[in-house]
Short mmCIF file of C-alpha atoms in Angstrom, two decimals:
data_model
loop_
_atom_site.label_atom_id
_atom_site.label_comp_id
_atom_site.label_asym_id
_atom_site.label_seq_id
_atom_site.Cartn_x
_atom_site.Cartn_y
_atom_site.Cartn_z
CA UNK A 5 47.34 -10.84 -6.71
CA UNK A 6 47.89 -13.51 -4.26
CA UNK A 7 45.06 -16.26 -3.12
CA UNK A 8 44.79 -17.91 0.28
CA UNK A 9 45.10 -22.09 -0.84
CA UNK A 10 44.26 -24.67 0.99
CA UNK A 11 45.15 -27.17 -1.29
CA UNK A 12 42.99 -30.24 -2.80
CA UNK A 13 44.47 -32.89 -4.70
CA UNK A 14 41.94 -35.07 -5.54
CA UNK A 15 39.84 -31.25 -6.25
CA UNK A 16 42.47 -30.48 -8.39
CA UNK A 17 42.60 -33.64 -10.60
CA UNK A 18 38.96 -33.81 -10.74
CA UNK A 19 38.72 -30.31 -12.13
CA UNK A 20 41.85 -30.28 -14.84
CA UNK A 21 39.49 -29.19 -17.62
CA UNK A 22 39.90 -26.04 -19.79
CA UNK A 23 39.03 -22.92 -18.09
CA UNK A 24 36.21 -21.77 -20.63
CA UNK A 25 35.38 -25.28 -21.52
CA UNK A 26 31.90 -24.96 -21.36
CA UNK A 27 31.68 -21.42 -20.70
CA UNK A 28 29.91 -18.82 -23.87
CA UNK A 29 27.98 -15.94 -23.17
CA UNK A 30 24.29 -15.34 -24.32
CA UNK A 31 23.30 -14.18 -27.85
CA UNK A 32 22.70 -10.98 -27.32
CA UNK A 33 26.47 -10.24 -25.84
CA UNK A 34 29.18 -9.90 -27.71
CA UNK A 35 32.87 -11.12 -26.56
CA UNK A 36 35.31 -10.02 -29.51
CA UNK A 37 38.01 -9.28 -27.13
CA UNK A 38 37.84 -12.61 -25.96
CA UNK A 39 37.58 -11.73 -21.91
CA UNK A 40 34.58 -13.76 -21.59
CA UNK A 41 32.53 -10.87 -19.93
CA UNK A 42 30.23 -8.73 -22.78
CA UNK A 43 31.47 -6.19 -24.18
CA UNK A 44 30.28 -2.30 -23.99
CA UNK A 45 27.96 -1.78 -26.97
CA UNK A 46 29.81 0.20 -29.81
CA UNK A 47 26.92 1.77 -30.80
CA UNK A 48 25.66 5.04 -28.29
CA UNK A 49 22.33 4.38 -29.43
CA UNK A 50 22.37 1.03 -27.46
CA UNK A 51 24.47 2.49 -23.98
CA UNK A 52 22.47 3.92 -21.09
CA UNK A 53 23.65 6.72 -18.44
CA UNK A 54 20.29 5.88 -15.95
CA UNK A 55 19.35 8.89 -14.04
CA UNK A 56 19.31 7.34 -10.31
CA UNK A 57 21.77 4.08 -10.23
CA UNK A 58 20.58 0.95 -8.42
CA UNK A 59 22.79 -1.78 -6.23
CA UNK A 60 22.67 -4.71 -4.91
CA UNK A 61 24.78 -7.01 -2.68
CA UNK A 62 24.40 -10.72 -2.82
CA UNK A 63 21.95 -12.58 -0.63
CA UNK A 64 24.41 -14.54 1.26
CA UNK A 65 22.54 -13.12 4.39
CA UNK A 66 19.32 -10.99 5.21
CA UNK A 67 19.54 -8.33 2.76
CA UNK A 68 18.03 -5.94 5.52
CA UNK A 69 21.60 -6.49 7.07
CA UNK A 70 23.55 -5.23 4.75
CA UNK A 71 21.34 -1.51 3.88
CA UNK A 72 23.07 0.26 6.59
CA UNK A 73 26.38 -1.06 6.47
CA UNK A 74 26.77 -0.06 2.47
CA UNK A 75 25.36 3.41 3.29
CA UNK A 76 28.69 4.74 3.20
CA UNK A 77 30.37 3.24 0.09
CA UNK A 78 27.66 4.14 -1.43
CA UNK A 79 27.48 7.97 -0.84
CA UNK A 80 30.93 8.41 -1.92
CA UNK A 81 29.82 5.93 -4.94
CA UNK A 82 26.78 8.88 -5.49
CA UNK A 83 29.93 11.67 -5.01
CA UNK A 84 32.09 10.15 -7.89
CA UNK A 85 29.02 9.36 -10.37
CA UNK A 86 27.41 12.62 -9.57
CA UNK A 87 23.81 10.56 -9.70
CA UNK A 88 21.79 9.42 -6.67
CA UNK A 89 22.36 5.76 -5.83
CA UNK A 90 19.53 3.47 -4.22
CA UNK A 91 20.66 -0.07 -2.50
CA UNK A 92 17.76 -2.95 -3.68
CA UNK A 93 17.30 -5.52 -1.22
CA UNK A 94 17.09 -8.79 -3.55
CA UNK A 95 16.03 -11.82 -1.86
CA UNK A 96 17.63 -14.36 -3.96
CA UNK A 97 20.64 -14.81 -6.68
CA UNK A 98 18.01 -15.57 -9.21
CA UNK A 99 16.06 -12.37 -8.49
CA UNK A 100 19.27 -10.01 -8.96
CA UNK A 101 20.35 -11.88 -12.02
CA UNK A 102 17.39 -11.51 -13.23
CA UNK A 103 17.04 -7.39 -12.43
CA UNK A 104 19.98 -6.88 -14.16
CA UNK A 105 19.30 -8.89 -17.47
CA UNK A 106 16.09 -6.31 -17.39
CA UNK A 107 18.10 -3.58 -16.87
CA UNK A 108 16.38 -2.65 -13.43
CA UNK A 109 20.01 -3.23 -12.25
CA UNK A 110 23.07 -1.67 -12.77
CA UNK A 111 25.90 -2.43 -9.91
CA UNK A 112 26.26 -5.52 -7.97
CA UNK A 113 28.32 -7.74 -5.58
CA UNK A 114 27.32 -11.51 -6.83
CA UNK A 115 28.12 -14.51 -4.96
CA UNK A 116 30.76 -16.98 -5.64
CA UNK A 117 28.73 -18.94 -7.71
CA UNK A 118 26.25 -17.30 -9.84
CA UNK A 119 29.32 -15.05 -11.59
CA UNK A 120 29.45 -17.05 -14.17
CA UNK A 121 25.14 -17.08 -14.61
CA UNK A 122 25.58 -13.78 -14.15
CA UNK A 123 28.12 -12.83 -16.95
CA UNK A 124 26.76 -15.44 -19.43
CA UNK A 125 22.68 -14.25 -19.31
CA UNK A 126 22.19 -10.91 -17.42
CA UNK A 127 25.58 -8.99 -19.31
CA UNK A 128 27.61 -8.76 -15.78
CA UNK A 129 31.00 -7.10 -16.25
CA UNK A 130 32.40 -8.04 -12.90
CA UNK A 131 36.35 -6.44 -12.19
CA UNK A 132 37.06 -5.83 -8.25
CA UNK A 133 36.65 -7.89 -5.13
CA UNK A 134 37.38 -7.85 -1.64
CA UNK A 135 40.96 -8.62 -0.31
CA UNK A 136 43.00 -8.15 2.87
CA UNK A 137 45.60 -5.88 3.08
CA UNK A 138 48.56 -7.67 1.62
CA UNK A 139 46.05 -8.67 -1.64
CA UNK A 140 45.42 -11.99 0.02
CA UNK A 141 41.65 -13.33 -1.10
CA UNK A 142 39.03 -15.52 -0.64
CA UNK A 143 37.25 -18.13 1.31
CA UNK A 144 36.65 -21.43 1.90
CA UNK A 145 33.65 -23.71 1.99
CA UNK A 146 33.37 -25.67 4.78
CA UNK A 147 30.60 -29.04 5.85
CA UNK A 148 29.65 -28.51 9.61
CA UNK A 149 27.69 -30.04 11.63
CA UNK A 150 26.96 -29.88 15.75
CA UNK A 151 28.42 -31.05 18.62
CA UNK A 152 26.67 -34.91 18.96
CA UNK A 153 25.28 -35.29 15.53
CA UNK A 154 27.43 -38.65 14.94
CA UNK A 155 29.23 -36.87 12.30
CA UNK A 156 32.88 -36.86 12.63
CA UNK A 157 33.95 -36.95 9.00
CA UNK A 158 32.20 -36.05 5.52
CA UNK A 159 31.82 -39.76 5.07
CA UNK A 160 29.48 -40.06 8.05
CA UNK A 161 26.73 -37.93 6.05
CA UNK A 162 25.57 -40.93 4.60
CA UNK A 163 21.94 -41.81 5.28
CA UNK A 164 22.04 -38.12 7.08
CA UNK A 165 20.39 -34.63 6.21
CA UNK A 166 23.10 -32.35 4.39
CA UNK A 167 21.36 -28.91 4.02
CA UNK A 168 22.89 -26.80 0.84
CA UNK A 169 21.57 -23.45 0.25
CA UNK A 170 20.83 -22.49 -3.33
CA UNK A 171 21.70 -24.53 -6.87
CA UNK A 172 23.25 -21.01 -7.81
CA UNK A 173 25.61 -21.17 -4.72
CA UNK A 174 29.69 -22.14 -5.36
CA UNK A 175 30.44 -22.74 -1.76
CA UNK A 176 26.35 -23.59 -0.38
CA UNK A 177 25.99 -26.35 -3.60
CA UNK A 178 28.10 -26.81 -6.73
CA UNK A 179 31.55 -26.77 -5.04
CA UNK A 180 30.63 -29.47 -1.87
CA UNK A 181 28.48 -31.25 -4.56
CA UNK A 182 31.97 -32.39 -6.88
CA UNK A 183 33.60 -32.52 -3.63
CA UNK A 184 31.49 -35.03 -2.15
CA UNK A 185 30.73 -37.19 -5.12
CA UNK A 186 34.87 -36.95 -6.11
CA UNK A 187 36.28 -37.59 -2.95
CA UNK A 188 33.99 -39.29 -0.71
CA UNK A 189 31.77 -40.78 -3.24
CA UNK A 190 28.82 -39.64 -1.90
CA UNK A 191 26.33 -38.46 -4.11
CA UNK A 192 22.94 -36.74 -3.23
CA UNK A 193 19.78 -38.36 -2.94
CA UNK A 194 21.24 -41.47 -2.99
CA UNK A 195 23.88 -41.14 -0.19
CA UNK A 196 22.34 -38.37 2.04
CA UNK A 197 18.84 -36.21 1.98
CA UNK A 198 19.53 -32.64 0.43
CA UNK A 199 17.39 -29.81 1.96
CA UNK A 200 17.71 -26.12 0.57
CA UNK A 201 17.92 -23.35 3.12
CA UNK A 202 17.68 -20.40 0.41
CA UNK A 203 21.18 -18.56 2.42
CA UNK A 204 24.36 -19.26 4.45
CA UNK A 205 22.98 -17.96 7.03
CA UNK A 206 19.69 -20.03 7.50
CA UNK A 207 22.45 -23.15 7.27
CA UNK A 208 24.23 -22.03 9.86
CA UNK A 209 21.18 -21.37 12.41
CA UNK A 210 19.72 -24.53 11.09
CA UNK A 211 22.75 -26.77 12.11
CA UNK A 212 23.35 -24.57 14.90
CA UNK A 213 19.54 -25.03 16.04
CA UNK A 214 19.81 -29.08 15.13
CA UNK A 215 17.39 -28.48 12.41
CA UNK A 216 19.76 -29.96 9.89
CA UNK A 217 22.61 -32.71 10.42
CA UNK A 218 24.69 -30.64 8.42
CA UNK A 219 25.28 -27.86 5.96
CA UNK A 220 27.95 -26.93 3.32
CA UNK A 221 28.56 -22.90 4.19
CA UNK A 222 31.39 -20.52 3.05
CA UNK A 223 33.48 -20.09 6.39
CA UNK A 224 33.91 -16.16 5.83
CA UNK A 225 29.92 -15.61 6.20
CA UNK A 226 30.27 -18.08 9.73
CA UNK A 227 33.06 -15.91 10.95
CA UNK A 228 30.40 -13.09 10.65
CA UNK A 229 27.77 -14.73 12.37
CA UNK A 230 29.91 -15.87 15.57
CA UNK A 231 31.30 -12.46 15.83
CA UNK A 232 27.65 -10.76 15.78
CA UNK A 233 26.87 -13.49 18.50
CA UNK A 234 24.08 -14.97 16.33
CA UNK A 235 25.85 -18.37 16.75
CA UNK A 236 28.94 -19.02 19.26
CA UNK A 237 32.02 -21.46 18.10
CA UNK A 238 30.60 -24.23 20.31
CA UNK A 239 27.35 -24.78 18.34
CA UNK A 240 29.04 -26.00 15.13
CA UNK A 241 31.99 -28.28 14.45
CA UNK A 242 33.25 -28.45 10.64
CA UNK A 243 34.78 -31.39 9.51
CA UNK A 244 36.10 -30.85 6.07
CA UNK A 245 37.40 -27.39 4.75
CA UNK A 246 37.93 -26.68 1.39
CA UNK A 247 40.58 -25.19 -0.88
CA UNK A 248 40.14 -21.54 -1.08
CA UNK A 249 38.10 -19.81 -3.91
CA UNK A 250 37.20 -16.00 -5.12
CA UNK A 251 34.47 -14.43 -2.81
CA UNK A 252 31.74 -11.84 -3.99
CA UNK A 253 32.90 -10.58 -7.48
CA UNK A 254 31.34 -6.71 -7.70
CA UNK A 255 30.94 -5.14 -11.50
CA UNK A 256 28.35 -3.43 -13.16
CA UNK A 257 25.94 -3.63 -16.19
CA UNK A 258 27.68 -4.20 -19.75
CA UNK A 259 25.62 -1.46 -21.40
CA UNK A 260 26.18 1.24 -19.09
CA UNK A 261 28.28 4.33 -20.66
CA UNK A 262 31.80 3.89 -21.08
CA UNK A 263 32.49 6.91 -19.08
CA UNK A 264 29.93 6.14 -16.23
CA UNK A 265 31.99 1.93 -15.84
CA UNK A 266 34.90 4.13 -15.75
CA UNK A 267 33.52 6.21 -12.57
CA UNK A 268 32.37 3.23 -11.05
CA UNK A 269 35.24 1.84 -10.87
CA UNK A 270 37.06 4.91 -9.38
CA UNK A 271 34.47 4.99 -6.68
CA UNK A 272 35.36 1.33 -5.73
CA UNK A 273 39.06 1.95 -5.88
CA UNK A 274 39.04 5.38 -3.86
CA UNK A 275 36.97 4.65 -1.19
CA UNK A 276 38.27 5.16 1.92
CA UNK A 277 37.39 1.89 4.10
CA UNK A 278 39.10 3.48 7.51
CA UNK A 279 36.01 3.91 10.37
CA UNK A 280 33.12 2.84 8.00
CA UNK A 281 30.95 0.31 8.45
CA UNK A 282 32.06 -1.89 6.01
CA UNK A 283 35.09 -2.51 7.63
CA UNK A 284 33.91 -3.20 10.42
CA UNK A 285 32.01 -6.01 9.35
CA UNK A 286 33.99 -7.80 6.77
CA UNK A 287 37.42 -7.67 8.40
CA UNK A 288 35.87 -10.08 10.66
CA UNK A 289 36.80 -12.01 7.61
CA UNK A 290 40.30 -10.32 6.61
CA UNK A 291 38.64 -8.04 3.95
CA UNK A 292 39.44 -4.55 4.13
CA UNK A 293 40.02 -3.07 0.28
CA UNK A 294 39.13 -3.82 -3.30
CA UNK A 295 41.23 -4.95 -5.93
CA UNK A 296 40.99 -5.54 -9.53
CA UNK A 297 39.87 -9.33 -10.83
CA UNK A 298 39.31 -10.94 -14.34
CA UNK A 299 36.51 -12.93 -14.20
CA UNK A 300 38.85 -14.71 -16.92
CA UNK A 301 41.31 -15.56 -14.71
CA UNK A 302 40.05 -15.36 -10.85
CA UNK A 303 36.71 -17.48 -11.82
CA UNK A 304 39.20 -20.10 -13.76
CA UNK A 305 38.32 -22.66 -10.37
CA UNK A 306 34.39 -21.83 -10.92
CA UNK A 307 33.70 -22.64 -13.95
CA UNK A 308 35.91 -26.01 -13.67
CA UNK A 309 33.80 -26.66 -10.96
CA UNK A 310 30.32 -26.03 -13.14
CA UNK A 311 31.92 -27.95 -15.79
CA UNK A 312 32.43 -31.17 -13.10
CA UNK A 313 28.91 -30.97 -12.51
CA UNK A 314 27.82 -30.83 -15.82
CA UNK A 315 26.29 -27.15 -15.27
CA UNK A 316 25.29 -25.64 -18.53
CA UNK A 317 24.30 -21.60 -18.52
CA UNK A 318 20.84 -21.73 -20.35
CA UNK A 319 19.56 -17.75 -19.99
CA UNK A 320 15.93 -17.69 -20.28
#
């Protein structure tokens, strides 16, 4: 698999720390394959094969966006399984991390971010993500602000407004967080006013509206936005882009059946993207099939960057 980069030195050097550092999972997984993700229970007794199967996609947006456009995936994900399928509508990262820890969730497509929350406290075995054609990936996270704000470069922020959009975000917090405080040294609170949005796309509107002086985004959910016409290109100016980092890693419950994460898995990999909806909204960003990811390896750059800022997975 190939990765889009946009390289960062001073990223880079900041983040040269083991990959697993700081990283264990929750006591009540178990990793003896050493993957980092939990493994399937051995024991039958403690696997479930739930009647109807539920899904979620990350809130990077209004969830009542995304119902219609994953209609399609996930009939043919209901054809594979041979079980009914129901899309939930969570409002925030915490609120699907937490349906899944409870087992009131059993497939999901989790932000950036919160994978690694995710996989250490609510038993999330992620393995495919979006990709272009070639196997290209990712995104980047960019600051923007508007037209007139004063703000020409990230170290103009100071004394400003910088909205983020949740402390579970990669892109909308932790990864413009290290940036900031590495490269620019600007740290919040003391440098610039932080607000919290909640989502990408309340960032984007808010800059867009002059609500905020500026927001740290990922670029692939403004190339959405502009193509829906909810913003246009002249609203919002970005002035610094990140390297590029793993979107919205999809897996599915550790304790489900063997068989049943097997079948899954063949309904992301066989689905047929050509005239559905979902290609019609995210190759606005380049994506247009799945492939297969190790959280091991593709989320190497994500938990370096929790590790910079001293984030510690503490499951509740």
């Amino acid at each position: 698999m190939k990765m889009r980069i946009l390289v960062s030195l001073i990223l880079t050097a900041v983040l040269c720390l083991p990959a697993s550092a700081a990283f264990q999972l929750d006591s009540r997984y178990q990793d003896t394959d050493g993957d980092l993700i939990a493994d399937i229970p051995a024991e039958p007794a403690d696997q479930v094969d739930p009647s109807t199967l539920i899904f979620a996609y990350t809130p990077v947006e209004d969830p009542a966006v995304y119902v219609d456009m994953w209609k399609e995936f996930l009939d043919h994900l209901s054809e594979v399984t041979g079980k009914p399928v129901q899309f939930f509508p969570v409002q925030s990262n915490a609120a699907q991390i937490e349906a899944m820890r409870a087992g009131r969730l059993h497939i999901a497509g989790v932000n950036t971010g919160s994978n690694p929350l995710a996989v250490a406290c609510a038993g999330f075995r992620p393995f495919t993500m979006m990709a272009s054609d070639d196997g290209t990936f990712g995104y980047e996270m960019e600051i923007i602000t508007y037209p007139g704000s004063g703000i020409e470069k990230p170290e103009d922020l100071k004394g400003r407004v910088l909205a983020f959009t949740a402390e579970t975000s990669n892109s909308g917090f932790k990864a413009p967080s290290a940036l900031l405080k590495s490269e620019f040294g600007l740290e919040r609170d003391e440098d610039f006013t932080p607000r919290f949005s909640g989502a990408h796309d309340n960032s984007i509107l808010g800059v867009a509206h002059k609500d905020y002086d500026a927001a740290a985004v990922a670029n692939s959910v403004k190339a959405r936005m502009i193509d829906r016409g909810l913003v246009t290109e002249d609203q919002l100016k970005t002035i610094y882009t990140s390297q590029t980092f793993p979107t919205t890693g999809f897996g599915v419950a550790y304790n489900l059946t063997p068989e049943l994460q097997e079948k899954i898995k063949e309904a992301f990999f066989s689905f047929d993207w050509k005239g559905t909806k979902l290609l019609e909204e995210f190759s606005k960003s380049g994506d247009t099939k799945f492939i297969p990811i190790t959280f091991k390896d593709d989320w190497a750059v994500i938990r370096q960057i929790d590790d910079a800022n001293g984030v510690t997975y503490t499951c509740n």
